[in-house]
Tab-separated table of C-alpha atoms and ligand atoms in Angstrom:
chain	number	residue	atom	x	y	z
A	8	MET	CA	-11.693	1.006	-22.606
A	9	LYS	CA	-14.059	2.567	-20.057
A	10	ASN	CA	-14.014	0.336	-16.987
A	11	ILE	CA	-10.776	-1.498	-16.333
A	12	LEU	CA	-10.071	-4.280	-13.871
A	13	ILE	CA	-6.418	-4.245	-12.887
A	14	THR	CA	-5.267	-7.280	-10.935
A	15	GLY	CA	-2.173	-7.078	-8.743
A	16	GLY	CA	-2.373	-3.286	-8.846
A	17	ALA	CA	-0.888	-2.889	-5.356
A	18	GLY	CA	2.412	-4.377	-6.530
A	19	PHE	CA	5.319	-2.718	-8.293
A	20	ILE	CA	4.331	-2.499	-11.980
A	21	GLY	CA	0.575	-2.538	-11.380
A	22	SER	CA	0.704	0.505	-9.090
A	23	ASN	CA	2.892	2.394	-11.576
A	24	PHE	CA	0.387	1.511	-14.301
A	25	ILE	CA	-2.552	2.754	-12.211
A	26	HIS	CA	-0.787	6.076	-11.560
A	27	ARG	CA	-0.129	6.405	-15.279
A	28	LEU	CA	-3.700	5.666	-16.389
A	29	ILE	CA	-5.273	7.994	-13.819
A	30	LYS	CA	-3.127	10.779	-15.277
A	31	GLU	CA	-3.342	9.852	-18.969
A	32	LYS	CA	-6.979	8.719	-19.131
A	33	PRO	CA	-8.907	10.513	-16.392
A	34	GLU	CA	-12.210	9.452	-17.986
A	35	VAL	CA	-11.670	5.705	-17.328
A	36	LYS	CA	-12.751	3.953	-14.129
A	37	LEU	CA	-10.286	1.601	-12.482
A	38	VAL	CA	-10.952	-1.319	-10.180
A	39	ASN	CA	-7.864	-2.766	-8.513
A	40	LEU	CA	-8.213	-6.387	-7.325
A	41	ASP	CA	-5.259	-7.397	-5.190
A	42	ALA	CA	-4.822	-10.124	-2.575
A	43	LEU	CA	-2.251	-8.003	-0.695
A	44	THR	CA	0.347	-10.724	-0.385
A	45	TYR	CA	3.723	-9.721	1.089
A	46	ALA	CA	4.370	-7.906	-2.247
A	47	GLY	CA	1.147	-5.881	-2.282
A	48	ASN	CA	1.351	-2.479	-0.653
A	49	LEU	CA	-1.457	0.055	-0.420
A	50	ASP	CA	1.082	2.767	0.428
A	51	ASN	CA	1.906	2.676	-3.315
A	52	LEU	CA	-1.562	4.083	-4.031
A	53	LYS	CA	-2.107	6.454	-1.114
A	54	SER	CA	-2.526	9.491	-3.330
A	55	LEU	CA	-5.622	7.895	-4.916
A	56	GLU	CA	-7.633	7.663	-1.696
A	57	GLY	CA	-10.916	9.466	-2.263
A	58	ASN	CA	-10.615	9.410	-6.088
A	59	ASP	CA	-14.057	8.386	-7.360
A	60	HIS	CA	-12.581	6.841	-10.520
A	61	TYR	CA	-10.596	4.334	-8.467
A	62	THR	CA	-11.856	1.397	-6.354
A	63	PHE	CA	-9.720	-1.037	-4.392
A	64	ILE	CA	-10.949	-4.584	-3.702
A	65	LYS	CA	-8.936	-6.954	-1.541
A	66	GLY	CA	-9.302	-10.407	-3.069
A	67	ASP	CA	-7.758	-13.309	-4.926
A	68	ILE	CA	-7.821	-13.705	-8.734
A	69	GLY	CA	-8.459	-17.392	-7.979
A	70	ASN	CA	-11.849	-16.494	-6.474
A	71	GLN	CA	-13.874	-16.864	-9.656
A	72	ALA	CA	-17.213	-15.926	-8.082
A	73	LEU	CA	-15.730	-12.693	-6.735
A	74	VAL	CA	-14.196	-11.833	-10.123
A	75	GLU	CA	-17.483	-12.530	-11.938
A	76	SER	CA	-19.374	-10.273	-9.532
A	77	LEU	CA	-16.824	-7.476	-10.041
A	78	LEU	CA	-16.993	-7.787	-13.829
A	79	LEU	CA	-20.772	-7.422	-13.708
A	80	LYS	CA	-21.032	-4.786	-10.996
A	81	HIS	CA	-18.417	-2.454	-12.501
A	82	GLU	CA	-19.324	-3.249	-16.138
A	83	ILE	CA	-15.694	-4.136	-16.797
A	84	ASP	CA	-14.655	-4.117	-20.467
A	85	THR	CA	-10.884	-4.499	-20.015
A	86	ILE	CA	-8.831	-6.733	-17.724
A	87	VAL	CA	-5.100	-6.208	-17.242
A	88	ASN	CA	-3.632	-9.121	-15.329
A	89	PHE	CA	-0.530	-8.171	-13.327
A	90	ALA	CA	-1.344	-10.391	-10.323
A	91	ALA	CA	1.320	-13.032	-9.793
A	92	GLU	CA	3.956	-14.437	-7.520
A	93	THR	CA	7.045	-12.882	-9.081
A	94	HIS	CA	10.305	-13.625	-7.289
A	95	VAL	CA	12.420	-16.425	-8.786
A	96	ASP	CA	14.242	-17.096	-5.503
A	97	ARG	CA	10.940	-17.531	-3.661
A	98	SER	CA	9.761	-19.910	-6.396
A	99	ILE	CA	12.827	-22.067	-5.779
A	100	LEU	CA	12.153	-22.280	-2.045
A	101	GLY	CA	8.352	-22.674	-2.394
A	102	PRO	CA	6.995	-23.397	-5.875
A	103	ILE	CA	3.399	-24.388	-5.064
A	104	GLN	CA	2.117	-20.880	-4.371
A	105	PHE	CA	3.409	-19.966	-7.847
A	106	LEU	CA	1.257	-22.674	-9.385
A	107	ASN	CA	-1.770	-21.608	-7.335
A	108	THR	CA	-1.637	-17.946	-8.287
A	109	ASN	CA	0.064	-17.864	-11.667
A	110	VAL	CA	-1.565	-20.925	-13.210
A	111	VAL	CA	-4.820	-21.686	-11.359
A	112	GLY	CA	-5.450	-18.021	-10.513
A	113	THR	CA	-5.004	-16.928	-14.132
A	114	GLY	CA	-7.238	-19.836	-15.184
A	115	CYS	CA	-10.016	-18.644	-12.854
A	116	LEU	CA	-9.700	-15.086	-14.114
A	117	LEU	CA	-9.971	-16.297	-17.704
A	118	GLU	CA	-12.955	-18.437	-16.855
A	119	ALA	CA	-14.722	-15.500	-15.173
A	120	ALA	CA	-14.062	-13.345	-18.260
A	121	ARG	CA	-15.270	-16.068	-20.636
A	122	LYS	CA	-18.521	-16.571	-18.726
A	123	THR	CA	-19.270	-12.911	-18.178
A	124	TRP	CA	-18.248	-11.678	-21.625
A	125	ARG	CA	-19.862	-14.509	-23.612
A	126	GLY	CA	-20.895	-13.281	-27.054
A	127	ARG	CA	-18.895	-10.052	-26.847
A	128	GLY	CA	-16.213	-9.423	-29.460
A	129	SER	CA	-12.882	-7.667	-29.686
A	130	ASP	CA	-14.608	-4.348	-30.386
A	131	SER	CA	-15.973	-4.274	-26.839
A	132	VAL	CA	-13.791	-6.321	-24.450
A	133	ARG	CA	-10.123	-7.182	-23.954
A	134	PHE	CA	-8.101	-9.434	-21.646
A	135	HIS	CA	-4.453	-8.360	-21.481
A	136	HIS	CA	-1.972	-10.644	-19.755
A	137	ILE	CA	1.365	-9.368	-18.428
A	138	SER	CA	4.215	-11.826	-18.758
A	139	THR	CA	7.970	-12.069	-18.753
A	140	ASP	CA	10.940	-12.774	-21.031
A	141	GLU	CA	11.913	-15.553	-18.611
A	142	VAL	CA	9.443	-17.936	-20.282
A	143	PHE	CA	11.911	-18.252	-23.188
A	144	GLY	CA	14.739	-19.611	-21.029
A	145	SER	CA	18.395	-18.663	-21.176
A	146	LEU	CA	20.460	-17.370	-24.134
A	147	ALA	CA	24.067	-18.313	-24.926
A	148	PRO	CA	26.444	-15.332	-25.394
A	149	ASN	CA	26.080	-15.159	-29.190
A	150	ASP	CA	22.441	-16.213	-29.553
A	151	PRO	CA	20.105	-13.703	-31.206
A	152	PRO	CA	17.649	-12.007	-28.813
A	153	PHE	CA	14.221	-13.481	-28.068
A	154	SER	CA	11.468	-12.668	-30.537
A	155	GLU	CA	7.726	-13.357	-30.623
A	156	SER	CA	8.459	-16.659	-32.378
A	157	SER	CA	11.024	-17.913	-29.831
A	158	GLN	CA	10.305	-21.280	-28.323
A	159	TYR	CA	9.138	-21.420	-24.711
A	160	SER	CA	11.811	-22.996	-22.524
A	161	PRO	CA	11.299	-21.916	-18.900
A	162	ASN	CA	13.895	-22.955	-16.324
A	163	SER	CA	12.593	-21.872	-12.907
A	164	PRO	CA	9.309	-22.663	-11.155
A	165	TYR	CA	8.476	-18.947	-11.574
A	166	SER	CA	9.067	-18.888	-15.331
A	167	ALA	CA	7.390	-22.288	-15.793
A	168	SER	CA	4.273	-21.010	-14.009
A	169	LYS	CA	4.253	-17.826	-16.118
A	170	ALA	CA	4.713	-19.921	-19.273
A	171	ALA	CA	1.720	-22.039	-18.260
A	172	SER	CA	-0.368	-18.902	-17.722
A	173	ASP	CA	0.607	-17.553	-21.168
A	174	HIS	CA	-0.445	-20.859	-22.736
A	175	LEU	CA	-3.811	-20.730	-20.953
A	176	VAL	CA	-4.450	-17.178	-22.145
A	177	ARG	CA	-3.603	-18.189	-25.711
A	178	ALA	CA	-5.805	-21.277	-25.450
A	179	TYR	CA	-8.794	-19.159	-24.375
A	180	TYR	CA	-8.348	-17.117	-27.542
A	181	HIS	CA	-8.105	-20.128	-29.827
A	182	THR	CA	-10.760	-22.245	-28.152
A	183	TYR	CA	-13.336	-19.712	-26.996
A	184	GLY	CA	-12.460	-16.624	-29.034
A	185	LEU	CA	-11.769	-14.574	-25.881
A	186	PRO	CA	-10.192	-11.307	-27.154
A	187	ILE	CA	-6.732	-11.430	-25.598
A	188	THR	CA	-3.305	-9.858	-25.966
A	189	ILE	CA	-0.105	-10.887	-24.170
A	190	SER	CA	3.058	-8.901	-23.484
A	191	ASN	CA	6.366	-10.409	-22.382
A	192	CYS	CA	8.689	-7.874	-20.812
A	193	THR	CA	12.253	-7.852	-19.542
A	194	ASN	CA	13.360	-6.978	-15.988
A	195	ASN	CA	11.738	-3.797	-14.737
A	196	TYR	CA	13.104	-1.321	-12.221
A	197	GLY	CA	11.927	1.997	-10.785
A	198	PRO	CA	9.739	3.431	-8.009
A	199	TYR	CA	7.716	1.096	-5.740
A	200	GLN	CA	9.698	-2.076	-6.505
A	201	PHE	CA	9.677	-4.408	-3.521
A	202	PRO	CA	13.180	-4.331	-1.964
A	203	GLU	CA	13.871	-8.062	-2.358
A	204	LYS	CA	14.636	-7.583	-6.095
A	205	LEU	CA	18.181	-6.853	-7.278
A	206	ILE	CA	18.168	-3.085	-7.848
A	207	PRO	CA	16.221	-1.880	-4.790
A	208	LEU	CA	18.005	-4.448	-2.602
A	209	MET	CA	21.391	-3.114	-3.675
A	210	ILE	CA	20.330	0.516	-3.109
A	211	MET	CA	18.911	-0.313	0.318
A	212	ASN	CA	21.948	-2.317	1.426
A	213	CYS	CA	24.317	0.447	0.278
A	214	LEU	CA	22.407	2.973	2.386
A	215	LYS	CA	22.701	0.697	5.427
A	216	GLY	CA	26.298	-0.384	4.800
A	217	LYS	CA	25.229	-4.027	4.418
A	218	PRO	CA	26.866	-6.539	2.030
A	219	LEU	CA	25.706	-6.504	-1.614
A	220	PRO	CA	25.084	-10.209	-2.353
A	221	VAL	CA	26.184	-11.118	-5.894
A	222	TYR	CA	25.030	-14.579	-6.995
A	223	GLY	CA	27.775	-16.696	-8.568
A	224	ASP	CA	30.194	-14.723	-10.745
A	225	GLY	CA	27.774	-11.802	-11.280
A	226	ARG	CA	28.202	-12.041	-15.050
A	227	GLN	CA	24.590	-12.983	-15.750
A	228	ILE	CA	22.983	-10.626	-18.239
A	229	ARG	CA	19.526	-9.109	-18.003
A	230	ASP	CA	17.767	-6.563	-20.202
A	231	TRP	CA	16.517	-3.743	-17.949
A	232	LEU	CA	13.518	-1.492	-18.598
A	233	TYR	CA	12.451	1.532	-16.571
A	234	VAL	CA	8.919	0.829	-15.325
A	235	GLU	CA	7.375	3.991	-16.843
A	236	ASP	CA	8.447	2.819	-20.284
A	237	HIS	CA	6.834	-0.571	-19.653
A	238	CYS	CA	3.572	1.093	-18.584
A	239	GLU	CA	3.533	3.217	-21.736
A	240	ALA	CA	3.968	0.092	-23.863
A	241	ILE	CA	1.094	-1.688	-22.069
A	242	GLN	CA	-1.207	1.276	-22.661
A	243	LEU	CA	-0.325	1.256	-26.369
A	244	ILE	CA	-1.085	-2.467	-26.622
A	245	LEU	CA	-4.469	-1.908	-24.961
A	246	GLU	CA	-5.266	0.900	-27.381
A	247	LYS	CA	-3.759	-0.435	-30.598
A	248	GLY	CA	-2.722	-4.063	-30.104
A	249	ARG	CA	-4.124	-6.707	-32.419
A	250	VAL	CA	-6.218	-9.351	-30.704
A	251	GLY	CA	-4.564	-12.747	-30.313
A	252	GLU	CA	-1.075	-11.228	-30.616
A	253	THR	CA	1.957	-11.295	-28.347
A	254	TYR	CA	4.244	-8.264	-28.030
A	255	LEU	CA	7.774	-8.338	-26.612
A	256	ILE	CA	8.899	-5.302	-24.624
A	257	GLY	CA	12.485	-4.552	-23.599
A	258	GLY	CA	14.986	-1.876	-22.652
A	259	GLU	CA	17.592	-2.610	-25.326
A	260	ASN	CA	20.476	-2.854	-22.909
A	261	GLN	CA	22.240	-5.964	-21.621
A	262	PRO	CA	24.548	-5.186	-18.706
A	263	THR	CA	25.885	-7.882	-16.421
A	264	ASN	CA	24.615	-7.860	-12.856
A	265	LEU	CA	28.052	-6.667	-11.736
A	266	GLU	CA	27.890	-3.732	-14.156
A	267	ILE	CA	24.487	-2.738	-12.784
A	268	ILE	CA	25.759	-2.946	-9.207
A	269	HIS	CA	28.836	-0.861	-10.060
A	270	GLN	CA	26.640	1.784	-11.680
A	271	ILE	CA	24.469	1.922	-8.549
A	272	THR	CA	27.434	2.197	-6.202
A	273	ALA	CA	29.038	4.920	-8.342
A	274	ILE	CA	25.836	7.009	-8.428
A	275	LEU	CA	25.487	6.650	-4.648
A	276	ASP	CA	29.152	7.617	-4.112
A	277	GLU	CA	28.378	10.794	-6.034
A	278	ILE	CA	24.999	11.783	-4.612
A	279	VAL	CA	25.597	10.731	-1.002
A	280	PRO	CA	29.108	12.183	-0.614
A	281	ASN	CA	29.040	12.070	3.194
A	282	SER	CA	28.056	8.383	3.380
A	283	PRO	CA	30.257	6.464	5.874
A	284	PHE	CA	30.107	3.499	3.464
A	285	ARG	CA	31.887	5.071	0.484
A	286	PRO	CA	33.166	3.662	-1.780
A	287	HIS	CA	29.992	1.576	-1.816
A	288	ALA	CA	31.531	-0.967	-4.217
A	289	ASN	CA	33.547	-2.263	-1.251
A	290	LEU	CA	30.286	-3.754	0.051
A	291	ILE	CA	30.102	-6.260	-2.840
A	292	GLN	CA	30.116	-9.844	-1.611
A	293	TYR	CA	30.024	-12.910	-3.873
A	294	VAL	CA	27.602	-15.539	-2.560
A	295	GLN	CA	26.496	-18.984	-3.662
A	296	ASP	CA	24.667	-18.920	-6.994
A	297	ARG	CA	20.922	-19.361	-7.545
A	298	PRO	CA	20.200	-22.967	-8.670
A	299	GLY	CA	19.322	-23.142	-12.392
A	300	HIS	CA	20.281	-19.464	-12.776
A	301	ASP	CA	19.514	-18.233	-16.329
A	302	ARG	CA	22.624	-16.739	-17.859
A	303	ARG	CA	21.315	-14.211	-20.339
A	304	TYR	CA	18.072	-12.595	-21.535
A	305	ALA	CA	17.724	-10.174	-24.463
A	306	MET	CA	14.744	-8.908	-26.462
A	307	ASP	CA	14.098	-8.052	-30.083
A	308	ILE	CA	11.500	-5.273	-29.875
A	309	SER	CA	11.047	-4.708	-33.628
A	310	LYS	CA	7.389	-5.743	-33.577
A	311	ILE	CA	6.185	-3.208	-30.995
A	312	ARG	CA	8.492	-0.555	-32.461
A	313	GLY	CA	7.211	-1.260	-35.984
A	314	GLU	CA	3.500	-1.371	-35.090
A	315	PHE	CA	3.271	1.504	-32.581
A	316	GLY	CA	6.601	3.342	-32.858
A	317	TRP	CA	7.314	2.438	-29.210
A	318	SER	CA	10.860	2.313	-27.865
A	319	PRO	CA	12.298	2.867	-24.400
A	320	THR	CA	12.847	6.523	-23.499
A	321	TYR	CA	15.075	5.993	-20.435
A	322	THR	CA	18.715	5.026	-20.800
A	323	LEU	CA	19.906	2.710	-18.045
A	324	GLN	CA	22.029	5.499	-16.544
A	325	ARG	CA	19.090	7.923	-16.399
A	326	GLY	CA	16.653	5.287	-15.111
A	327	LEU	CA	19.034	4.143	-12.376
A	328	ARG	CA	19.606	7.706	-11.234
A	329	ALA	CA	15.844	8.379	-11.134
A	330	THR	CA	15.301	5.129	-9.209
A	331	ILE	CA	18.029	5.858	-6.665
A	332	GLU	CA	16.703	9.375	-6.128
A	333	TRP	CA	13.212	7.951	-5.596
A	334	TYR	CA	14.433	5.452	-2.983
A	335	LEU	CA	16.483	8.153	-1.234
A	336	SER	CA	13.405	10.333	-0.936
A	337	HIS	CA	11.111	7.464	0.135
A	338	GLN	CA	13.040	5.954	3.010
A	339	ASP	CA	9.892	5.742	5.158
A	340	TRP	CA	8.278	3.622	2.425
A	341	ILE	CA	11.225	1.176	2.542
A	342	LYS	CA	11.412	1.214	6.343
A	343	ALA	CA	7.740	0.226	6.699
A	344	LEU	CA	8.335	-2.810	4.458
A	345	VAL	CA	11.636	-4.055	5.775
A	346	GLU	CA	10.561	-3.780	9.406
A	347	LYS	CA	7.870	-6.411	8.783
A	348	GLU	CA	8.629	-9.827	10.228
A	349	GLU	CA	7.980	-11.467	6.844
A	350	PHE	CA	10.774	-9.475	5.212
A	351	GLY	CA	13.266	-10.379	7.940
A	352	SER	CA	12.455	-14.060	7.699
A	353	TRP	CA	12.693	-13.971	3.882
A	354	MET	CA	16.164	-12.390	4.033
A	355	LYS	CA	17.235	-15.031	6.519
A	356	ASN	CA	15.794	-17.898	4.462
A	357	ASN	CA	17.345	-16.754	1.211
A	358	TYR	CA	20.732	-15.446	2.339
A	359	ALA	CA	21.718	-16.979	5.679
A	360	ASN	CA	22.964	-20.273	4.261
A	361	ARG	CA	24.437	-18.926	1.030
A	362	GLY	CA	27.825	-18.277	2.559
A	363	ASP	CA	30.631	-16.450	0.851
A	364	ALA	CA	31.334	-17.879	-2.617
A	365	LYS	CA	35.065	-17.151	-2.420
B	5	NAD	P1	4.934	-7.702	-7.559
B	5	NAD	O1	5.411	-8.960	-6.907
B	5	NAD	O2	5.541	-6.405	-7.160
B	5	NAD	O3	3.352	-7.555	-7.336
B	5	NAD	C1	2.450	-8.602	-7.511
B	5	NAD	C2	1.095	-8.144	-6.987
B	5	NAD	O4	0.157	-9.204	-7.200
B	5	NAD	C3	1.089	-7.846	-5.484
B	5	NAD	O5	0.411	-6.641	-5.244
B	5	NAD	C4	0.332	-9.031	-4.893
B	5	NAD	O6	-0.359	-8.706	-3.698
B	5	NAD	C5	-0.617	-9.367	-6.023
B	5	NAD	N1	-1.080	-10.763	-5.975
B	5	NAD	C6	-0.325	-11.879	-5.791
B	5	NAD	N2	-1.114	-12.975	-5.803
B	5	NAD	C7	-2.388	-12.541	-6.020
B	5	NAD	C8	-3.622	-13.195	-6.168
B	5	NAD	N3	-3.739	-14.525	-6.060
B	5	NAD	N4	-4.720	-12.436	-6.400
B	5	NAD	C9	-4.640	-11.096	-6.487
B	5	NAD	N5	-3.480	-10.426	-6.352
B	5	NAD	C10	-2.370	-11.138	-6.130
B	5	NAD	O7	5.055	-7.954	-9.109
B	5	NAD	P2	5.520	-6.997	-10.294
B	5	NAD	O8	6.987	-6.969	-10.336
B	5	NAD	O9	4.749	-5.732	-10.229
B	5	NAD	O10	5.031	-7.866	-11.545
B	5	NAD	C11	3.720	-7.708	-12.089
B	5	NAD	C12	3.548	-8.621	-13.274
B	5	NAD	O11	4.547	-8.344	-14.257
B	5	NAD	C13	3.718	-10.112	-12.933
B	5	NAD	O12	2.768	-10.844	-13.670
B	5	NAD	C14	5.131	-10.446	-13.405
B	5	NAD	O13	5.240	-11.793	-13.770
B	5	NAD	C15	5.253	-9.520	-14.596
B	5	NAD	N6	6.628	-9.098	-14.931
B	5	NAD	C16	7.420	-8.535	-13.968
B	5	NAD	C17	8.703	-8.097	-14.305
B	5	NAD	C18	9.601	-7.433	-13.289
B	5	NAD	O14	10.785	-7.222	-13.578
B	5	NAD	N7	9.120	-7.066	-12.110
B	5	NAD	C19	9.175	-8.282	-15.609
B	5	NAD	C20	8.329	-8.865	-16.562
B	5	NAD	C21	7.052	-9.264	-16.198
B	6	TYD	P1	15.912	-10.467	-9.781
B	6	TYD	O1	15.742	-9.003	-9.454
B	6	TYD	O2	15.531	-11.466	-8.746
B	6	TYD	O3	15.174	-10.743	-11.173
B	6	TYD	P2	15.162	-12.070	-12.107
B	6	TYD	O4	15.781	-13.189	-11.428
B	6	TYD	O5	13.702	-12.249	-12.308
B	6	TYD	O6	15.884	-11.676	-13.356
B	6	TYD	O7	17.428	-10.722	-10.130
B	6	TYD	C1	18.076	-10.074	-11.198
B	6	TYD	C2	19.440	-10.691	-11.334
B	6	TYD	O8	20.209	-10.388	-10.159
B	6	TYD	C3	19.426	-12.193	-11.444
B	6	TYD	O9	20.453	-12.599	-12.351
B	6	TYD	C4	19.765	-12.680	-10.036
B	6	TYD	C5	20.683	-11.577	-9.525
B	6	TYD	N1	20.639	-11.349	-8.063
B	6	TYD	C6	21.827	-11.328	-7.321
B	6	TYD	O10	22.941	-11.524	-7.872
B	6	TYD	N2	21.753	-11.118	-5.976
B	6	TYD	C7	20.568	-10.919	-5.335
B	6	TYD	O11	20.557	-10.760	-4.085
B	6	TYD	C8	19.346	-10.916	-6.101
B	6	TYD	C9	18.015	-10.701	-5.457
B	6	TYD	C10	19.439	-11.134	-7.480
């Protein structure tokens, strides 16, 4: 691992991963290829300007010729593919872009790697694909958690497109011998998450005294992982993961959405004692549910724990507090995003016609 191509590195998890690697492995050279969609934000990487071990390239993973030229020019030996369309609600309102980026884009990236790395084995190159627990579908209350042998059963256009990309990555290993690994992770949260996702949206709306929109009954269950823990797990897979293998990564907690929101409002009540919107829980508003909304996700992380001794280091309480403190001290970062016209029109599209569920 000397020269790494990170795709989607201007997004939430990718930018956290870049910050981690620059600190942990100062000898490696990083190239960040990102199309800068609405979710890509170069402010996430400002501190790296001028760092000669870091190069940013604006471009699409679906541009195979561009990817091939980058692989050759920068003598890339490792690709970590974060680039994707990632928001389930957006996939419901506009699925085709999800197919373009997550399926065709990943296909082009794989094809560029196959052509450029022809004849090179797992001792010298690696393609790591970042995926999600959502590819496995929805669990009933008493079902055991997902494991590496769970059947794929995606329910949203987002998870279906991620499932397709996982299958392509696996097929390139079996058909062409491309040295790949895949990781499927649960919901992440932490610094630099785009404020359309549940946790940053709730924090932001609390600070502004806006309603906290809870889909349906709010009793859907997610497994939440602090982003730093996810980035540590990815690094371990790159260093120690067995080629051709999938690793599940999770936070080992399964709160309902309502529990998460109540934890956020309670922390804000405590650390912003002079807020005019206290108690923040009064801002909760039940709205029409997401169509096809998965009820529950949970992960069995015995494989990654057994092979590398990895487990999450942040409890949910500690991670939420760290996240809230980060957003409180980065209000200019949020302001720059939410003042964009695109953000306003997204909020209108997704929430204006949802109404009050009660
Ligand atoms: P994000 O939406 O914050 O960022 C995605 C990044 O990809 C953006 O910078 C965007 O500009 C870039 N991008 C989009 N299309 C591109 C294209 N065609 N070419 C190049 N760049 C492109 O996403 P995230 O939350 O950081 O997620 C990163 C990866 O992790 C995704 O593959 C996602 O499926 C996966 N994942 C996310 C979570 C989560 O909770 N956020 C959980 C599990 C897995
Ligand atoms: P989200 O952050 O969109 O992640 P995902 O759908 O990929 O799990 O949503 C997390 C959960 O929060 C999910 O069950 C949907 C719910 N949710 C709301 O109740 N209200 C909201 O405004 C949003 C964005 C999500």
